[in-house]
Short mmCIF file of C-alpha atoms in Angstrom, two decimals:
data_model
loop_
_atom_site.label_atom_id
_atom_site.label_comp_id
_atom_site.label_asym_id
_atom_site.label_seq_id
_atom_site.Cartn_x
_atom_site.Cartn_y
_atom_site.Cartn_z
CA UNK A 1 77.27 138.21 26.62
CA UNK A 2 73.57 139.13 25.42
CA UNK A 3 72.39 141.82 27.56
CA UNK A 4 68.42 141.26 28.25
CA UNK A 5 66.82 143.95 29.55
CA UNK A 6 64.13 143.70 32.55
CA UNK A 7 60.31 144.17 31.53
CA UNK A 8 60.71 147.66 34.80
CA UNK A 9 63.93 149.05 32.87
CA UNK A 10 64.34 152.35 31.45
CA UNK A 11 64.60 151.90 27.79
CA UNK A 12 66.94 154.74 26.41
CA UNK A 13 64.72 154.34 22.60
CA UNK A 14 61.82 154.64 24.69
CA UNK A 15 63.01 157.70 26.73
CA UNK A 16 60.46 160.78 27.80
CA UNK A 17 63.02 163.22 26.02
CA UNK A 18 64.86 166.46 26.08
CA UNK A 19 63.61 170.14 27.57
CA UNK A 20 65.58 171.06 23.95
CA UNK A 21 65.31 168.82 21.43
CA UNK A 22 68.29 167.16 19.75
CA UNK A 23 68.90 164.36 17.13
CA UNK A 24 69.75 161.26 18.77
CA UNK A 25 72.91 159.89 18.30
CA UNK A 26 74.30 156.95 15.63
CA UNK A 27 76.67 155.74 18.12
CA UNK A 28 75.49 156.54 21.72
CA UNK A 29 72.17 155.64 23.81
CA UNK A 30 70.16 158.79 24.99
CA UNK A 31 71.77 157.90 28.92
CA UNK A 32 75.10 157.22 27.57
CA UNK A 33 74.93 160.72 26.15
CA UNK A 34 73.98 161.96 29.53
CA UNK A 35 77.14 160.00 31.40
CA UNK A 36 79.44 161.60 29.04
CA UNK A 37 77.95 165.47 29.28
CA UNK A 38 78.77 164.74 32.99
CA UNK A 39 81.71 163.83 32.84
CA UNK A 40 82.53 166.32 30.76
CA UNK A 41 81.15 168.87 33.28
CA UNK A 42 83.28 171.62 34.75
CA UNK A 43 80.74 170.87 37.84
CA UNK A 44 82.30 167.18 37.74
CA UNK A 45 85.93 168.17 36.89
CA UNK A 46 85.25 170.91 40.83
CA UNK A 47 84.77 167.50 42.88
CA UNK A 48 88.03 166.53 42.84
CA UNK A 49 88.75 169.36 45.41
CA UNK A 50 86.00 169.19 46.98
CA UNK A 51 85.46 167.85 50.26
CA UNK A 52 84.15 164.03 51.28
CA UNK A 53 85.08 163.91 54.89
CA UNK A 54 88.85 165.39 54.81
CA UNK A 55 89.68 168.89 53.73
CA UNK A 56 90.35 168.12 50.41
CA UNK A 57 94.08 168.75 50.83
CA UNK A 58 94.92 166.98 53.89
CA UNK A 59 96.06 164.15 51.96
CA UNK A 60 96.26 162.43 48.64
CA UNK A 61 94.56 159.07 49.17
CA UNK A 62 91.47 160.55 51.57
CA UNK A 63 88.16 160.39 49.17
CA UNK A 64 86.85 163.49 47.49
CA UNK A 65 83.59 164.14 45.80
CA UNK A 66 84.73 163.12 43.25
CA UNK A 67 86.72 159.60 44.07
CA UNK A 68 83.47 158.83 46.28
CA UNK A 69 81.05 159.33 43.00
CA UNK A 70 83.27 157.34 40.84
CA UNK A 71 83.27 154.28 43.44
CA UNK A 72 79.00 154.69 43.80
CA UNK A 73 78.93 154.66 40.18
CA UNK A 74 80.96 151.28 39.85
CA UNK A 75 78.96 150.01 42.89
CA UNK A 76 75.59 150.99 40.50
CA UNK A 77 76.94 149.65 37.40
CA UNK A 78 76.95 146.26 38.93
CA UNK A 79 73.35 146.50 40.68
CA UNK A 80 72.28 147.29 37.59
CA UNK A 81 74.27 144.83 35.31
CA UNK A 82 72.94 142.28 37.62
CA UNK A 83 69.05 143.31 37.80
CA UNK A 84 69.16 143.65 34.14
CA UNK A 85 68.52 147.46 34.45
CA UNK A 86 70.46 150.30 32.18
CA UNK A 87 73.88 150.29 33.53
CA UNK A 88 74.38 153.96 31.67
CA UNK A 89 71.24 155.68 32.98
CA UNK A 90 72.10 154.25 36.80
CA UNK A 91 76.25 155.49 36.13
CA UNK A 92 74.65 158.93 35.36
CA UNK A 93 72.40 159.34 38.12
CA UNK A 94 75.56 157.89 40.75
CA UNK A 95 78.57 160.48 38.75
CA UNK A 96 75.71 163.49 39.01
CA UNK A 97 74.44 162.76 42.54
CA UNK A 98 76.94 165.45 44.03
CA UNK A 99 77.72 168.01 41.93
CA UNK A 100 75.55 170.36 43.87
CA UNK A 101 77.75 170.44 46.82
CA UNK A 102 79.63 173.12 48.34
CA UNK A 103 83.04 173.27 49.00
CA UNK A 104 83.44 171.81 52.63
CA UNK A 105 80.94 168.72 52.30
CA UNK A 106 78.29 169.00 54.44
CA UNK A 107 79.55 171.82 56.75
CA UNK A 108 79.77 173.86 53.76
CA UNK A 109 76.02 173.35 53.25
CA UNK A 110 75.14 173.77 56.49
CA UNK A 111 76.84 177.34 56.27
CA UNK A 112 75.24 178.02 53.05
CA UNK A 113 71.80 176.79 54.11
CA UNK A 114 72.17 178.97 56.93
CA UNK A 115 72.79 182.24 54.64
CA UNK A 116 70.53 181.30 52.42
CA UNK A 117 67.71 181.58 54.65
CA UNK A 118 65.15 184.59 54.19
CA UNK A 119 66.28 183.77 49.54
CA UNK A 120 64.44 180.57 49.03
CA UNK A 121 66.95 178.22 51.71
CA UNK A 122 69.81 175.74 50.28
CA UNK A 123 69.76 172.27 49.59
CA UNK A 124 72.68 170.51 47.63
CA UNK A 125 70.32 168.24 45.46
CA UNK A 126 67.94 170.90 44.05
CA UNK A 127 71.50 172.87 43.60
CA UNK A 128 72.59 170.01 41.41
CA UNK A 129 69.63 170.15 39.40
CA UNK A 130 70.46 173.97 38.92
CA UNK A 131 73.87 173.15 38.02
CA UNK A 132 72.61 170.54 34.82
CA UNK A 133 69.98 172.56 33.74
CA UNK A 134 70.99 176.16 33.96
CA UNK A 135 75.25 176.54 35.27
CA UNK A 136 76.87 174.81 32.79
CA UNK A 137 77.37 176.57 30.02
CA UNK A 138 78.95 174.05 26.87
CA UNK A 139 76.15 174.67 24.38
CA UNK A 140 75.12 177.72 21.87
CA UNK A 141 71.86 176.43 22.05
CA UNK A 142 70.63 176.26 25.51
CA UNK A 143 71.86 176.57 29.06
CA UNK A 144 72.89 173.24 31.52
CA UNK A 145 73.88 169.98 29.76
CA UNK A 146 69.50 169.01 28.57
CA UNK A 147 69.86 165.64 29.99
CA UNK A 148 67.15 163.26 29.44
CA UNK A 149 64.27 163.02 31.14
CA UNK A 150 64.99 160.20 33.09
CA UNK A 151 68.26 161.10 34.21
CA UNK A 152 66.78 164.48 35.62
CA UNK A 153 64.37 162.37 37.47
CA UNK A 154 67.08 160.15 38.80
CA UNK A 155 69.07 162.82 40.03
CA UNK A 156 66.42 165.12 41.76
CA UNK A 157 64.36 161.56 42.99
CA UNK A 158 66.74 158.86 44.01
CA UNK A 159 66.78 159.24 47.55
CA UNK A 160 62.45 159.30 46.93
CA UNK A 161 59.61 161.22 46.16
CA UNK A 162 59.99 164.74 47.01
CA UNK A 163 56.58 165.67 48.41
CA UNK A 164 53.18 163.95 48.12
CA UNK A 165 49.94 164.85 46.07
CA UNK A 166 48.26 167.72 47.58
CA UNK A 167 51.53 169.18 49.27
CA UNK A 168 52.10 172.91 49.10
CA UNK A 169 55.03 173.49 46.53
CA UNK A 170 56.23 176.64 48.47
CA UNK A 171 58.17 173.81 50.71
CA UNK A 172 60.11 172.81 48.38
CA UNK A 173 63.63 173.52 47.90
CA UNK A 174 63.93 177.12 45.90
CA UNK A 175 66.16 175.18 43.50
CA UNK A 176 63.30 172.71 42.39
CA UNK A 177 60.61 175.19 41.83
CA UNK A 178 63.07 177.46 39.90
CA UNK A 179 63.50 174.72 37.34
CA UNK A 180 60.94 175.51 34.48
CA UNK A 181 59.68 172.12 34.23
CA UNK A 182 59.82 171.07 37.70
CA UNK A 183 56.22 169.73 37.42
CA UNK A 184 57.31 167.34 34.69
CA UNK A 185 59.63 165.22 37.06
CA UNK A 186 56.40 164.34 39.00
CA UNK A 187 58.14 165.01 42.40
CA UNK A 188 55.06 162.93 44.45
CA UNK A 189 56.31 159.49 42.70
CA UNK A 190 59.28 157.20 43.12
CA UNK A 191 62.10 157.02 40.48
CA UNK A 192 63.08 153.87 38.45
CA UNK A 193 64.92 151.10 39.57
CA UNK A 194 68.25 152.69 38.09
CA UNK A 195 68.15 155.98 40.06
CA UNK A 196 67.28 153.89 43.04
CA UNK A 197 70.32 152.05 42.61
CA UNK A 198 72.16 154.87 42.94
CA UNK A 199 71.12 156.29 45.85
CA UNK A 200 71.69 152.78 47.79
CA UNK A 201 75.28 152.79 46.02
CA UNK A 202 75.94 156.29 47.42
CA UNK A 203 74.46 154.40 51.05
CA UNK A 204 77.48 150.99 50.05
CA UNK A 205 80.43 153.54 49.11
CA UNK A 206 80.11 156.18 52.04
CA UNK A 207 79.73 154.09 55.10
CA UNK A 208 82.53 151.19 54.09
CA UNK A 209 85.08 154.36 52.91
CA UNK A 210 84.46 156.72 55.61
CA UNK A 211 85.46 153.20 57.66
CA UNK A 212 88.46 152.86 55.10
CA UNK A 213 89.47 156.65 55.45
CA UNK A 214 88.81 156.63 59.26
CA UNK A 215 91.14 154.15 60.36
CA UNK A 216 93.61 155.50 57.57
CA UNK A 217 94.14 158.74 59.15
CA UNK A 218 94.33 157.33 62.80
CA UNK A 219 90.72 158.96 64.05
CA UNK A 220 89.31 155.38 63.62
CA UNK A 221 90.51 152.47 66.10
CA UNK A 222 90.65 149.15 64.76
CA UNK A 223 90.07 147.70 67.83
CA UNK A 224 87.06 149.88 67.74
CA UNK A 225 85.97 149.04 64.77
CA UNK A 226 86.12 145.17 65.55
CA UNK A 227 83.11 145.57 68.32
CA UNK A 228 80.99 146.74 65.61
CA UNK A 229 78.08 144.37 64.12
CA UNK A 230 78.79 142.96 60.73
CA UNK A 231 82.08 145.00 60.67
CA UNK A 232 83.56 143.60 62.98
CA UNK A 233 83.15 140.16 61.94
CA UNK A 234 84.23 140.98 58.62
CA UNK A 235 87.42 141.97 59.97
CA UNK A 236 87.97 139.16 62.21
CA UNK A 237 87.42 136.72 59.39
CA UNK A 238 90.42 138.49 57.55
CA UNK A 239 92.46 138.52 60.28
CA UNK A 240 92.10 134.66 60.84
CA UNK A 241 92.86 133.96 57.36
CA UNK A 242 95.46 136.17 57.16
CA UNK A 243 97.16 136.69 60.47
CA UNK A 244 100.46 137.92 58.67
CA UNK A 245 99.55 140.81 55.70
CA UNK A 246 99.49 143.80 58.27
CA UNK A 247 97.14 146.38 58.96
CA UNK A 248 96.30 148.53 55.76
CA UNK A 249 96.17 144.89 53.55
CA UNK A 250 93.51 143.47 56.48
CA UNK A 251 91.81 146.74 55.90
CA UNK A 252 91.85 146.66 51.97
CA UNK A 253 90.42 142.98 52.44
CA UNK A 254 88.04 143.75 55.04
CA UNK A 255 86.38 147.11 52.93
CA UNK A 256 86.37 144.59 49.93
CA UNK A 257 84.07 141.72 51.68
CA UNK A 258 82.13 144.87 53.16
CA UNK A 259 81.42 145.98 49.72
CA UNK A 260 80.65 142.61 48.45
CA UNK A 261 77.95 141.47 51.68
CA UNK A 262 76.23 144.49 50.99
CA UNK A 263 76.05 144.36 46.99
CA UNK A 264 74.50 140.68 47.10
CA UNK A 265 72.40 141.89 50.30
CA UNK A 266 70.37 144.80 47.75
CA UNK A 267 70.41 142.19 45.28
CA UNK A 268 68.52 139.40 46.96
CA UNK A 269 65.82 142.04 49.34
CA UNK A 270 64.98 144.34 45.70
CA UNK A 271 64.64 140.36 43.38
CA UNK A 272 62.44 139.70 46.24
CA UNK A 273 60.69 143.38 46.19
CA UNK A 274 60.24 143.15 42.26
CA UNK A 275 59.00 140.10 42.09
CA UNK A 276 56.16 140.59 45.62
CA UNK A 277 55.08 143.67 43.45
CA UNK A 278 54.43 142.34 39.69
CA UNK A 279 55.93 145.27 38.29
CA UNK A 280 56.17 145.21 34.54
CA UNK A 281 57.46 148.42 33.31
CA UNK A 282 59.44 151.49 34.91
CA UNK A 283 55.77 153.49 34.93
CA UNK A 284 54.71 150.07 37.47
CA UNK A 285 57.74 150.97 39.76
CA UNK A 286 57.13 154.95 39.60
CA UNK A 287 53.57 154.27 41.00
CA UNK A 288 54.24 151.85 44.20
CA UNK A 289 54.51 152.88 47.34
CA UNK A 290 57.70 151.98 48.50
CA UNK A 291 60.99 151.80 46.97
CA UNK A 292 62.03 148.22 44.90
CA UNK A 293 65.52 148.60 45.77
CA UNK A 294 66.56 148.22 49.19
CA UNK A 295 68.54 146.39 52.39
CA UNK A 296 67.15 143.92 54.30
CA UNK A 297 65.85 144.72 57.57
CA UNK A 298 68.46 143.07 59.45
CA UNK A 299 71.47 144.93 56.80
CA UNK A 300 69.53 147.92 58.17
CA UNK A 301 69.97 147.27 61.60
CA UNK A 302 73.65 146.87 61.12
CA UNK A 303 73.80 149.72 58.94
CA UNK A 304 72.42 151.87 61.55
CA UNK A 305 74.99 150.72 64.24
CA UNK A 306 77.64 151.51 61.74
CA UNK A 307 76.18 155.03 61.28
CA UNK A 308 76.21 155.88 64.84
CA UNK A 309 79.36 154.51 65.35
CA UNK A 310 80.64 157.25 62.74
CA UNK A 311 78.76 160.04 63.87
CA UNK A 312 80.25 159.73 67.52
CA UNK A 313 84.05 158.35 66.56
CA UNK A 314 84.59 159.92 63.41
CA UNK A 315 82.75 162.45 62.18
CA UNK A 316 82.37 164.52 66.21
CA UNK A 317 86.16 163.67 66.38
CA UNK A 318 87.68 167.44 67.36
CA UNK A 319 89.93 167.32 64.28
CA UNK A 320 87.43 166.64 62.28
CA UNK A 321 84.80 168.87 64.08
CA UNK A 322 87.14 172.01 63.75
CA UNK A 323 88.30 171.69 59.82
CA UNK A 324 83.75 171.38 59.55
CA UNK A 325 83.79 174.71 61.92
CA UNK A 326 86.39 176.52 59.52
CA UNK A 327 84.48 175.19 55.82
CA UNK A 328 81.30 176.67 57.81
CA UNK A 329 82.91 179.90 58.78
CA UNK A 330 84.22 180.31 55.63
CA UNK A 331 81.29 180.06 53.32
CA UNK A 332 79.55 182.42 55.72
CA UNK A 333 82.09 184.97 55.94
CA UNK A 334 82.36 185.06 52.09
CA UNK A 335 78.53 184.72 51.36
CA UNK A 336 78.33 187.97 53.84
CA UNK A 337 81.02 189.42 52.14
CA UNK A 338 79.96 189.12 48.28
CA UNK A 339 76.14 190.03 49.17
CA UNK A 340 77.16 193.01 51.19
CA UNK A 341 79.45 194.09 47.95
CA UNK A 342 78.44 192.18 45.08
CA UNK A 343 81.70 194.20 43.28
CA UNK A 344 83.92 192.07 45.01
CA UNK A 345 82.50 189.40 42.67
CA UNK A 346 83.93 188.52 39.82
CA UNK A 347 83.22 189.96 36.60
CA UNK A 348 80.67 187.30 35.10
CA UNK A 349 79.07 187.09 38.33
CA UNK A 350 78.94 190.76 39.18
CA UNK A 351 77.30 190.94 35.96
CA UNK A 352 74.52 188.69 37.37
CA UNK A 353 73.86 189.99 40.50
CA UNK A 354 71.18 193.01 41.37
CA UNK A 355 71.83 195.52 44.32
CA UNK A 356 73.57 194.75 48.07
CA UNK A 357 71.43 192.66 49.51
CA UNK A 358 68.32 191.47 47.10
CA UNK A 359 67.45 187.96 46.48
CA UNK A 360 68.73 188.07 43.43
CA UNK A 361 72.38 188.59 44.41
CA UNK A 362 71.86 185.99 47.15
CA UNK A 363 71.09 183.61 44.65
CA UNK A 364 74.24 184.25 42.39
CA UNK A 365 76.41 184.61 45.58
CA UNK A 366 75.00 181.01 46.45
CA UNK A 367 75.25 179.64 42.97
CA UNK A 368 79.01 180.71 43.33
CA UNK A 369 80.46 179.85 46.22
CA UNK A 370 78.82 176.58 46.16
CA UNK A 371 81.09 175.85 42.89
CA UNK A 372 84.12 176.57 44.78
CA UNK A 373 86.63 173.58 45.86
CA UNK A 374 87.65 173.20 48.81
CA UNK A 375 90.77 175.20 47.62
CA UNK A 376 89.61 177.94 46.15
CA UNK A 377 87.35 179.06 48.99
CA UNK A 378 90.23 179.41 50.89
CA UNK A 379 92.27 181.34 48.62
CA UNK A 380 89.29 183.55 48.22
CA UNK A 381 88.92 183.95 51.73
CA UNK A 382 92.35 184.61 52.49
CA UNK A 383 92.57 187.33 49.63
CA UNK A 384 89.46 189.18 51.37
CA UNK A 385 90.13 188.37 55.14
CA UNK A 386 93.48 188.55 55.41
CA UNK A 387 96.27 190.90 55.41
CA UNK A 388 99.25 189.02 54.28
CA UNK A 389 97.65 188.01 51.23
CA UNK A 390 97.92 191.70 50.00
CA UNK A 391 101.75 190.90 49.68
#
C-alpha cells in the first residue's frame, strides 16, 4: 500500500529541527527517531509501575502508565494512518504524553503540586517536557533525548495552545519557562493534526479502560454501566448477540465496539473540520482557531455522561479514594522529608540540590520523586517513616 501523505501533514524531511544538531539518519525518519529515543527512555521503561487508576501492584491486568500509553498510541496510529497524517510523529507524541507523571497518577500530582507551591508550582506536562529535554541522560553530547521540533510541540501542545498572545508568561507552568527555547514552541498556537490525535486517543483509551478496569475489579456495576448513554447500548447489543459468552467476553466485546464508535466518530467530525477550513499545510492548522481533530457534539454529550458517571462510581469509590489519600500522603511526606534534609537524597541528587529549603532543592526533590513508581515511593517511604524497615 502507497502511503500518500495529506497536503496539513508534518513532513519528517521538512521538519523545524533539533535544539542540537545531528545527521539525519539513512534508515529512520526524523519522528521515527524520536519514537525510538522514547521508548528507549528510562522515563518510559518507570510507567510500567506507575499508577493509571490502581496502585500499580494491586493486580497484574489493571492498566499502568505505561499499558494506557501503548493502547493511545495504537488508537493514534490508526487516526493517523487513516487521515493520511505521520503515523510516527502522532505514536511519539501518544508513548511521551505521560512520562511526566508522578508515582500515584493524579493524586500523586496533586500532592506534588501542592508542595511545590511557593518553587514555581507542578504540572505533569511541563514535567514531561523537563524529562525529554534535560532528565534523561543517554547522550555525551547534550542532556534529554533532542527530539524534533515537532514532537516537542506535540507533547507540550496537544491538549491546545498554552496561553494566548499578550498573556503574561509568569503563569505558566515553571517547567515550560525553564526550557531554554520555550518561545520556539509558540505556546499561543494549536499543534498539528498528529499531536492532536493524540490527545483525543489519550480521551478513546482512558474513558473505555477505566470502564474495562472498573467493572474488572468489582467497583463498577454492570448493571450500572448498562443505564449509561452510548455505553449502555453498546453492551446490550453484545449481550443480544451473544447471550451465552459470560461476563468478562461481553465486556472484551463491548470495550472493542466502544473503541471502534469512537475511532470512526473523530474520523468523520475532523474530515469534516479539515475540509470547512481549507487547510493546506501543518502551518494552516497551527494558525486556526479551533482544533481540526475532534468528537462530534453529540459523542461529546455522551462522553460527558460517561465522565461523570466515573468520577462519582469509580474514581470517589472509598477504595479507590483511600489508595489516592495514601499516593498523596506519601509524596508529601517524602517531598517534606528530602527538602528539610536534602542528605537523605541520594548521592546524584544530593549533588544537585542547594541548602534545606531553597528553590533549588525543591526543584530536584520534585524532579525526583516524580520519577518514582508507584513502588519505589513506597519502599522509600517505608525506609524513612517506618521502624520495621530498619530490620
Amino acid at each position: 500500500m502507497v502511503f500518500t501523505r495529506a497536503p496539513y501533514a508534518c513532513d519528517p524531511a521538512k521538519t523545524r529541527g533539533r535544539l542540537h544538531h545531528q545527521a539525519e539518519s539513512a534508515t529512520r525518519s526524523a519522528f521515527q527517531r524520536d519514537r525510538d529515543r522514547i521508548i528507549h527512555s528510562t522515563a518510559f521503561r518507570r510507567l510500567k509501575e506507575k499508577t493509571q487508576v490502581f496502585v500499580a501492584h494491586e493486580g497484574d491486568h489493571f492498566r499502568t502508565r505505561l499499558t494506557h500509553s501503548l493502547e493511545v498510541a495504537q488508537i493514534a496510529r490508526t487516526l493517523a494512518r487513516a487521515l493520511q497524517v505521520d503515523e510516527d510523529l502522532a505514536e511519539a507524541a501518544a508513548l511521551a504524553h505521560d512520562l511526566g507523571h508522578p508515582p500515584f497518577g493524579h493524586s500523586g500530582e496533586d500532592g506534588l503540586a501542592d508542595a511545590m507551591k511557593g518553587f514555581g508550582g507542578f504540572d505533569h506536562n511541563a514535567q514531561t517536557l523537563r524529562v525529554i529535554t534535560l532528565l534523561e541522560r543517554r547522550y555525551p553530547e547534550f542532556d534529554g533525548l533532542n527530539l524534533a521540533w515537532e514532537t516537542l510541540e506535540g507533547v507540550v501542545k496537544h491538549n491546545g495552545p498554552l496561553m494566548k498572545k499578550g498573556d503574561d508568561p509568569a503563569k505558566l507552568p515553571w517547567g515550560f519557562t525553564a526550557y531554554e527555547d520555550w518561545r520556539g514552541l509558540e505556546l499561543h498556537t494549536h499543534s498539528s493534526v498528529e499531536a492532536q490525535i493524540a490527545a483525543l486517543s489519550d480521551d478513546i483509551a482512558y474513558n473505555n479502560h477505566d470502564i474495562d478496569d472498573g467493572l474488572r475489579a468489582g467497583i463498577l456495576k454492570l448493571d450500572e454501566v448498562m443505564e449509561l448513554l452510548l455505553v449502555g447500548d453498546v453492551f446490550r447489543a453484545v449481550r443480544e448477540q451473544y447471550p451465552d459468552i459470560g461476563t468478562s467476553l461481553t465486556i472484551h466485546e463491548a470495550i472493542r465496539r466502544l473503541i471502534g464508535l469512537m475511532v470512526n466518530d473523530v474520523l468523520e467530525e475532523t474530515r469534516a473540520r479539515l475540509a470547512a477550513s481549507g487547510v493546506d499545510s501543518p502551518e494552516a492548522v497551527r494558525a486556526l482557531d479551533h482544533p481540526v481533530v475532534s468528537f462530534s457534539e453529540s459523542m461529546l454529550v455522551q462522553l460527558s455522561a460517561v465522565r461523570r458517571f466515573l468520577y462519582a462510581n469509580m474514581y470517589l469509590q472509598y477504595k479507590v479514594k483511600r489508595a489516592k489519600e495514601k499516593g498523596k500522603r506519601i509524596v508529601r511526606e517524602l517531598f517534606e522529608a528530602f527538602l528539610n534534609d536534602p542528605a537523605l537524597l541520594p548521592t546524584e541528587f544530593h549533588r544537585q540540590a542547594d541548602t534545606p529549603g531553597s528553590p533549588e532543592t525543591a526543584r530536584v526533590v520534585c524532579d525526583y520523586i516524580a520519577g518514582m513508581t508507584d513502588r519505589y515511593a513506597i519502599d522509600q517511604h517505608r525506609q524513612l517513616f517506618h521502624v520495621e524497615a530498619w530490620r
